[in-house]
Amino acid sequence: MKKKIVILSGAGMSAESGIKTFRDADGLWEGHDIMEVASPIGWVKNPDLVLDFYNKRRAQLLEVEPNRGHYLVAELEKKHEVYVITQNVDDLHERSGSTNVLHLHGELFKVRSTKSDTLIYDWRKDLHLGDVDHEGNQLRPHIVWFGEEVPAIDQAIKIVQDADILIVIGTSLQVYPAAGLISYANNQIPIYYIDPKPATMYDVANAVTVIPMTAGEGMEKIISYEL
Ligand code: OAD
């Protein structure tokens, strides 16, 4: 029977593509104070540093490819209705063929006006001070920084509330409101959690199957189940 499968992915989903996670030992924040590169205060203090940080991430994203895990998530659409809710700012779910992808924390290949949240542009090159919207206002990365609202969260909650199966992949479940999404799942539905170093899921009464593997290996396992 066709089921509504909701994927909640984090940085570990893209680790096998060569994009570093945030909180593993060699994670991105090493050497960078989070608040310097991913907060409105950091942006005001040193916009060049912030732009340089995201320019490097964007340049890297042009070089990498989706991994086996992304492709297997996309494959679930052959049999099921699949919604991907990702904390990742890369486009690897889309590139591997997933058609319903909601980005909670923004997208690297987009920039937006510093004056209007709704003036959003596709952007694949470096972004510099002096790059402006059509009204002359500076552009910034289309990323949700610490302390900023997560505009897509209400839509994400509705999707999770309706799920028949929730698959959580590669997230340390430390950043809210994203981590809190699992608590909106109906208590009766199964939750699968793929992560080589899984966090504890405190917020749920559901049956949780922890698969302590990488995204690729874990998705191979999921695909072998009769979901
Ligand atoms: P974290 O870096 O906090 O967690 C990454 C998770 O991936 C960890 O639990 C790892 O064990 C797991 N992991 C590592 N390699 C893996 C692999 N090959 N396969 C599967 N899992 C693997 O990343 P997130 O939980 O995504 O926000 O972090 C959440 C948010 O914190 C990010 O979206 C980012 C950051 O601040 C913004 O940029 C706004």
mmCIF file of C-alpha atoms and ligand atoms in Angstrom:
data_model
loop_
_atom_site.group_PDB
_atom_site.id
_atom_site.type_symbol
_atom_site.label_atom_id
_atom_site.label_comp_id
_atom_site.label_asym_id
_atom_site.label_seq_id
_atom_site.Cartn_x
_atom_site.Cartn_y
_atom_site.Cartn_z
ATOM 1 C CA MET A 1 0.000 0.000 0.000
ATOM 2 C CA LYS A 2 1.210 3.494 -0.814
ATOM 3 C CA LYS A 3 2.270 5.248 2.391
ATOM 4 C CA LYS A 4 3.174 8.801 3.244
ATOM 5 C CA ILE A 5 6.854 8.663 4.146
ATOM 6 C CA VAL A 6 8.503 11.721 5.667
ATOM 7 C CA ILE A 7 12.288 12.005 5.675
ATOM 8 C CA LEU A 8 13.920 14.384 8.136
ATOM 9 C CA SER A 9 17.539 14.805 7.079
ATOM 10 C CA GLY A 10 20.547 16.576 8.544
ATOM 11 C CA ALA A 11 24.202 17.103 7.732
ATOM 12 C CA GLY A 12 25.013 13.363 7.982
ATOM 13 C CA MET A 13 22.871 12.790 4.873
ATOM 14 C CA SER A 14 25.469 14.615 2.782
ATOM 15 C CA ALA A 15 28.589 13.445 4.653
ATOM 16 C CA GLU A 16 29.273 10.666 2.137
ATOM 17 C CA SER A 17 29.154 13.270 -0.630
ATOM 18 C CA GLY A 18 32.112 14.966 1.038
ATOM 19 C CA ILE A 19 30.320 17.791 2.831
ATOM 20 C CA LYS A 20 31.434 17.979 6.446
ATOM 21 C CA THR A 21 28.880 17.787 9.229
ATOM 22 C CA PHE A 22 28.690 20.557 11.808
ATOM 23 C CA ARG A 23 29.257 18.812 15.097
ATOM 24 C CA ASP A 24 31.499 15.852 14.279
ATOM 25 C CA ALA A 25 35.133 16.272 15.333
ATOM 26 C CA ASP A 26 36.201 17.704 11.968
ATOM 27 C CA GLY A 27 32.940 19.588 11.501
ATOM 28 C CA LEU A 28 32.611 22.962 9.863
ATOM 29 C CA TRP A 29 32.336 25.014 12.956
ATOM 30 C CA GLU A 30 35.885 23.964 13.922
ATOM 31 C CA GLY A 31 37.953 27.071 13.541
ATOM 32 C CA HIS A 32 34.850 29.185 13.085
ATOM 33 C CA ASP A 33 32.839 30.676 15.880
ATOM 34 C CA ILE A 34 29.234 29.867 14.937
ATOM 35 C CA MET A 35 28.059 33.331 15.853
ATOM 36 C CA GLU A 36 30.664 34.919 13.566
ATOM 37 C CA VAL A 37 29.541 33.161 10.404
ATOM 38 C CA ALA A 38 25.929 32.199 11.026
ATOM 39 C CA SER A 39 24.167 34.937 12.949
ATOM 40 C CA PRO A 40 22.727 38.382 12.209
ATOM 41 C CA ILE A 41 25.251 39.869 14.666
ATOM 42 C CA GLY A 42 28.143 38.207 12.790
ATOM 43 C CA TRP A 43 26.777 39.628 9.534
ATOM 44 C CA VAL A 44 26.716 43.181 10.891
ATOM 45 C CA LYS A 45 30.161 42.794 12.471
ATOM 46 C CA ASN A 46 32.021 41.279 9.527
ATOM 47 C CA PRO A 47 29.942 40.730 6.373
ATOM 48 C CA ASP A 48 33.032 39.920 4.303
ATOM 49 C CA LEU A 49 33.860 36.963 6.567
ATOM 50 C CA VAL A 50 30.275 35.698 6.357
ATOM 51 C CA LEU A 51 30.166 36.061 2.566
ATOM 52 C CA ASP A 52 33.520 34.320 2.225
ATOM 53 C CA PHE A 53 32.317 31.439 4.402
ATOM 54 C CA TYR A 54 29.211 30.840 2.281
ATOM 55 C CA ASN A 55 31.099 31.463 -0.990
ATOM 56 C CA LYS A 56 33.372 28.551 -0.057
ATOM 57 C CA ARG A 57 30.378 26.345 0.801
ATOM 58 C CA ARG A 58 28.679 27.279 -2.497
ATOM 59 C CA ALA A 59 31.837 26.598 -4.521
ATOM 60 C CA GLN A 60 32.190 23.199 -2.835
ATOM 61 C CA LEU A 61 28.557 22.350 -3.574
ATOM 62 C CA LEU A 62 29.259 22.841 -7.284
ATOM 63 C CA GLU A 63 31.938 20.136 -7.023
ATOM 64 C CA VAL A 64 30.118 17.386 -5.076
ATOM 65 C CA GLU A 65 27.487 14.832 -6.072
ATOM 66 C CA PRO A 66 24.550 13.147 -4.326
ATOM 67 C CA ASN A 67 25.462 9.869 -2.600
ATOM 68 C CA ARG A 68 23.794 6.442 -2.438
ATOM 69 C CA GLY A 69 21.650 7.570 0.498
ATOM 70 C CA HIS A 70 20.158 10.475 -1.469
ATOM 71 C CA TYR A 71 19.405 8.213 -4.443
ATOM 72 C CA LEU A 72 17.712 5.603 -2.248
ATOM 73 C CA VAL A 73 15.557 8.290 -0.614
ATOM 74 C CA ALA A 74 14.499 9.378 -4.116
ATOM 75 C CA GLU A 75 13.805 5.746 -5.023
ATOM 76 C CA LEU A 76 11.168 5.522 -2.271
ATOM 77 C CA GLU A 77 8.984 7.720 -4.513
ATOM 78 C CA LYS A 78 8.503 4.778 -6.890
ATOM 79 C CA LYS A 79 6.217 3.136 -4.334
ATOM 80 C CA HIS A 80 5.279 5.834 -1.832
ATOM 81 C CA GLU A 81 4.330 9.454 -1.359
ATOM 82 C CA VAL A 82 7.571 10.937 -0.035
ATOM 83 C CA TYR A 83 8.272 14.296 1.581
ATOM 84 C CA VAL A 84 11.822 15.334 2.400
ATOM 85 C CA ILE A 85 12.248 17.923 5.135
ATOM 86 C CA THR A 86 15.928 18.815 5.277
ATOM 87 C CA GLN A 87 18.056 20.970 7.528
ATOM 88 C CA ASN A 88 20.668 20.935 4.791
ATOM 89 C CA VAL A 89 21.279 23.948 2.591
ATOM 90 C CA ASP A 90 22.663 21.851 -0.277
ATOM 91 C CA ASP A 91 20.562 20.722 -3.256
ATOM 92 C CA LEU A 92 21.648 17.064 -3.235
ATOM 93 C CA HIS A 93 18.163 15.689 -2.507
ATOM 94 C CA GLU A 94 16.804 17.548 -5.528
ATOM 95 C CA ARG A 95 19.717 16.489 -7.742
ATOM 96 C CA SER A 96 19.209 12.838 -6.831
ATOM 97 C CA GLY A 97 15.574 13.000 -7.922
ATOM 98 C CA SER A 98 13.487 13.755 -4.828
ATOM 99 C CA THR A 99 10.577 15.928 -5.932
ATOM 100 C CA ASN A 100 9.119 17.209 -2.622
ATOM 101 C CA VAL A 101 11.938 18.890 -0.715
ATOM 102 C CA LEU A 102 11.404 21.484 2.002
ATOM 103 C CA HIS A 103 14.515 23.338 3.185
ATOM 104 C CA LEU A 104 14.187 24.394 6.810
ATOM 105 C CA HIS A 105 17.459 26.311 6.985
ATOM 106 C CA GLY A 106 17.569 27.899 3.543
ATOM 107 C CA GLU A 107 19.472 27.124 0.363
ATOM 108 C CA LEU A 108 23.081 27.799 -0.653
ATOM 109 C CA PHE A 109 22.160 28.380 -4.290
ATOM 110 C CA LYS A 110 19.822 31.227 -3.367
ATOM 111 C CA VAL A 111 20.436 34.729 -2.030
ATOM 112 C CA ARG A 112 17.972 37.278 -0.779
ATOM 113 C CA SER A 113 17.587 40.979 -0.214
ATOM 114 C CA THR A 114 18.614 42.285 3.203
ATOM 115 C CA LYS A 115 15.536 44.534 3.038
ATOM 116 C CA SER A 116 12.886 42.056 1.938
ATOM 117 C CA ASP A 117 12.701 38.357 2.826
ATOM 118 C CA THR A 118 10.582 37.679 -0.234
ATOM 119 C CA LEU A 119 13.083 39.029 -2.779
ATOM 120 C CA ILE A 120 14.934 35.772 -3.405
ATOM 121 C CA TYR A 121 17.248 35.086 -6.353
ATOM 122 C CA ASP A 122 18.956 31.958 -7.728
ATOM 123 C CA TRP A 123 22.713 32.372 -7.251
ATOM 124 C CA ARG A 124 25.534 29.946 -8.058
ATOM 125 C CA LYS A 125 28.589 32.225 -8.067
ATOM 126 C CA ASP A 126 30.353 34.151 -5.283
ATOM 127 C CA LEU A 127 28.376 36.846 -3.477
ATOM 128 C CA HIS A 128 30.140 40.109 -2.578
ATOM 129 C CA LEU A 129 29.430 43.372 -0.830
ATOM 130 C CA GLY A 130 27.968 45.583 -3.552
ATOM 131 C CA ASP A 131 25.827 42.814 -5.069
ATOM 132 C CA VAL A 132 22.337 44.272 -4.743
ATOM 133 C CA ASP A 133 18.685 43.516 -5.441
ATOM 134 C CA HIS A 134 16.789 45.453 -8.119
ATOM 135 C CA GLU A 135 16.096 48.236 -5.606
ATOM 136 C CA GLY A 136 19.758 48.634 -4.702
ATOM 137 C CA ASN A 137 19.724 46.785 -1.357
ATOM 138 C CA GLN A 138 22.614 44.475 -0.417
ATOM 139 C CA LEU A 139 22.019 40.763 -0.962
ATOM 140 C CA ARG A 140 22.785 38.129 1.696
ATOM 141 C CA PRO A 141 22.890 34.318 1.716
ATOM 142 C CA HIS A 142 19.411 32.733 1.818
ATOM 143 C CA ILE A 143 20.290 30.882 5.014
ATOM 144 C CA VAL A 144 18.440 30.776 8.327
ATOM 145 C CA TRP A 145 20.976 32.014 10.857
ATOM 146 C CA PHE A 146 20.978 31.379 14.583
ATOM 147 C CA GLY A 147 18.400 33.554 16.267
ATOM 148 C CA GLU A 148 16.317 33.904 13.095
ATOM 149 C CA GLU A 149 12.829 32.541 12.497
ATOM 150 C CA VAL A 150 12.440 29.280 10.572
ATOM 151 C CA PRO A 151 9.701 30.322 8.116
ATOM 152 C CA ALA A 152 9.087 26.784 6.812
ATOM 153 C CA ILE A 153 8.487 25.233 10.248
ATOM 154 C CA ASP A 154 4.666 25.420 10.185
ATOM 155 C CA GLN A 155 4.560 23.702 6.798
ATOM 156 C CA ALA A 156 7.002 21.069 8.107
ATOM 157 C CA ILE A 157 4.859 20.399 11.205
ATOM 158 C CA LYS A 158 1.785 19.768 9.012
ATOM 159 C CA ILE A 159 3.752 17.311 6.850
ATOM 160 C CA VAL A 160 5.069 15.396 9.900
ATOM 161 C CA GLN A 161 1.614 15.262 11.532
ATOM 162 C CA ASP A 162 0.297 13.454 8.464
ATOM 163 C CA ALA A 163 3.121 10.923 8.110
ATOM 164 C CA ASP A 164 2.630 7.140 8.103
ATOM 165 C CA ILE A 165 6.371 6.562 8.550
ATOM 166 C CA LEU A 166 9.120 8.952 9.672
ATOM 167 C CA ILE A 167 12.744 8.341 8.662
ATOM 168 C CA VAL A 168 15.308 10.543 10.415
ATOM 169 C CA ILE A 169 18.747 10.555 8.774
ATOM 170 C CA GLY A 170 22.076 12.007 9.904
ATOM 171 C CA THR A 171 21.134 14.643 12.417
ATOM 172 C CA SER A 172 22.355 15.192 15.964
ATOM 173 C CA LEU A 173 18.878 16.526 16.889
ATOM 174 C CA GLN A 174 20.424 19.451 18.723
ATOM 175 C CA VAL A 175 19.037 22.378 16.786
ATOM 176 C CA TYR A 176 15.459 23.501 17.389
ATOM 177 C CA PRO A 177 12.815 23.910 16.116
ATOM 178 C CA ALA A 178 13.954 21.288 13.542
ATOM 179 C CA ALA A 179 14.762 18.654 16.199
ATOM 180 C CA GLY A 180 11.324 19.150 17.770
ATOM 181 C CA LEU A 181 9.558 18.089 14.561
ATOM 182 C CA ILE A 182 9.692 14.390 15.522
ATOM 183 C CA SER A 183 7.378 15.060 18.468
ATOM 184 C CA TYR A 184 4.594 16.032 16.025
ATOM 185 C CA ALA A 185 4.472 12.538 14.529
ATOM 186 C CA ASN A 186 1.396 10.489 15.420
ATOM 187 C CA ASN A 187 2.393 8.218 18.352
ATOM 188 C CA GLN A 188 1.261 5.138 16.455
ATOM 189 C CA ILE A 189 3.633 5.474 13.494
ATOM 190 C CA PRO A 190 7.089 3.899 13.305
ATOM 191 C CA ILE A 191 10.189 6.070 13.343
ATOM 192 C CA TYR A 192 13.473 4.904 11.813
ATOM 193 C CA TYR A 193 16.642 6.782 12.768
ATOM 194 C CA ILE A 194 19.761 6.270 10.643
ATOM 195 C CA ASP A 195 22.925 7.711 12.197
ATOM 196 C CA PRO A 196 26.279 6.120 13.079
ATOM 197 C CA LYS A 197 26.229 8.057 16.367
ATOM 198 C CA PRO A 198 22.529 8.435 17.069
ATOM 199 C CA ALA A 199 21.287 10.930 19.644
ATOM 200 C CA THR A 200 18.621 9.970 22.179
ATOM 201 C CA MET A 201 15.068 10.729 21.085
ATOM 202 C CA TYR A 202 13.502 12.018 24.284
ATOM 203 C CA ASP A 203 10.453 13.654 22.793
ATOM 204 C CA VAL A 204 8.585 10.650 21.367
ATOM 205 C CA ALA A 205 6.437 7.745 22.502
ATOM 206 C CA ASN A 206 6.711 6.036 19.112
ATOM 207 C CA ALA A 207 8.418 2.753 18.342
ATOM 208 C CA VAL A 208 11.861 3.913 17.224
ATOM 209 C CA THR A 209 14.155 1.646 15.224
ATOM 210 C CA VAL A 210 17.692 2.959 15.466
ATOM 211 C CA ILE A 211 19.919 2.004 12.537
ATOM 212 C CA PRO A 212 23.461 2.915 13.616
ATOM 213 C CA MET A 213 24.880 3.153 10.103
ATOM 214 C CA THR A 214 25.804 5.741 7.508
ATOM 215 C CA ALA A 215 23.043 7.250 5.376
ATOM 216 C CA GLY A 216 23.890 5.005 2.402
ATOM 217 C CA GLU A 217 24.072 1.774 4.411
ATOM 218 C CA GLY A 218 21.017 2.643 6.486
ATOM 219 C CA MET A 219 18.914 3.452 3.432
ATOM 220 C CA GLU A 220 19.930 0.115 1.864
ATOM 221 C CA LYS A 221 18.480 -1.515 4.963
ATOM 222 C CA ILE A 222 15.274 0.542 4.863
ATOM 223 C CA ILE A 223 14.753 -0.247 1.179
ATOM 224 C CA SER A 224 15.008 -3.962 2.033
ATOM 225 C CA TYR A 225 12.131 -3.687 4.552
ATOM 226 C CA GLU A 226 8.521 -4.064 3.447
ATOM 227 C CA LEU A 227 7.512 -0.552 4.512
HETATM 228 P P1 OAD B 1 25.242 17.846 13.041
HETATM 229 O O1 OAD B 1 26.633 18.090 12.540
HETATM 230 O O2 OAD B 1 24.862 18.425 14.345
HETATM 231 O O3 OAD B 1 24.994 16.292 13.123
HETATM 232 C C1 OAD B 1 25.380 15.455 12.065
HETATM 233 C C2 OAD B 1 24.938 14.049 12.380
HETATM 234 O O4 OAD B 1 25.291 13.253 11.260
HETATM 235 C C3 OAD B 1 25.624 13.447 13.605
HETATM 236 O O5 OAD B 1 24.640 12.861 14.460
HETATM 237 C C4 OAD B 1 26.533 12.383 13.001
HETATM 238 O O6 OAD B 1 26.662 11.218 13.832
HETATM 239 C C5 OAD B 1 25.798 12.042 11.718
HETATM 240 N N1 OAD B 1 26.645 11.485 10.642
HETATM 241 C C6 OAD B 1 27.967 11.637 10.401
HETATM 242 N N2 OAD B 1 28.345 10.967 9.294
HETATM 243 C C7 OAD B 1 27.226 10.353 8.818
HETATM 244 C C8 OAD B 1 26.958 9.515 7.696
HETATM 245 N N3 OAD B 1 27.904 9.171 6.825
HETATM 246 N N4 OAD B 1 25.681 9.090 7.527
HETATM 247 C C9 OAD B 1 24.694 9.433 8.394
HETATM 248 N N5 OAD B 1 24.899 10.208 9.466
HETATM 249 C C10 OAD B 1 26.142 10.678 9.680
HETATM 250 O O7 OAD B 1 24.242 18.314 11.869
HETATM 251 P P2 OAD B 1 22.687 18.676 11.943
HETATM 252 O O8 OAD B 1 21.993 17.871 12.980
HETATM 253 O O9 OAD B 1 22.187 18.626 10.549
HETATM 254 O O10 OAD B 1 22.063 24.939 10.748
HETATM 255 O O11 OAD B 1 22.765 20.171 12.401
HETATM 256 C C11 OAD B 1 21.600 20.946 12.446
HETATM 257 C C12 OAD B 1 21.880 22.380 12.080
HETATM 258 O O12 OAD B 1 22.985 22.867 12.832
HETATM 259 C C13 OAD B 1 22.332 22.584 10.659
HETATM 260 O O13 OAD B 1 21.262 22.628 9.734
HETATM 261 C C14 OAD B 1 23.033 23.891 10.704
HETATM 262 C C15 OAD B 1 23.754 23.769 12.036
HETATM 263 O O14 OAD B 1 23.841 24.913 12.735
HETATM 264 C C16 OAD B 1 22.205 26.017 9.938
HETATM 265 O O15 OAD B 1 23.085 26.109 9.104
HETATM 266 C C17 OAD B 1 21.192 27.053 10.140
#
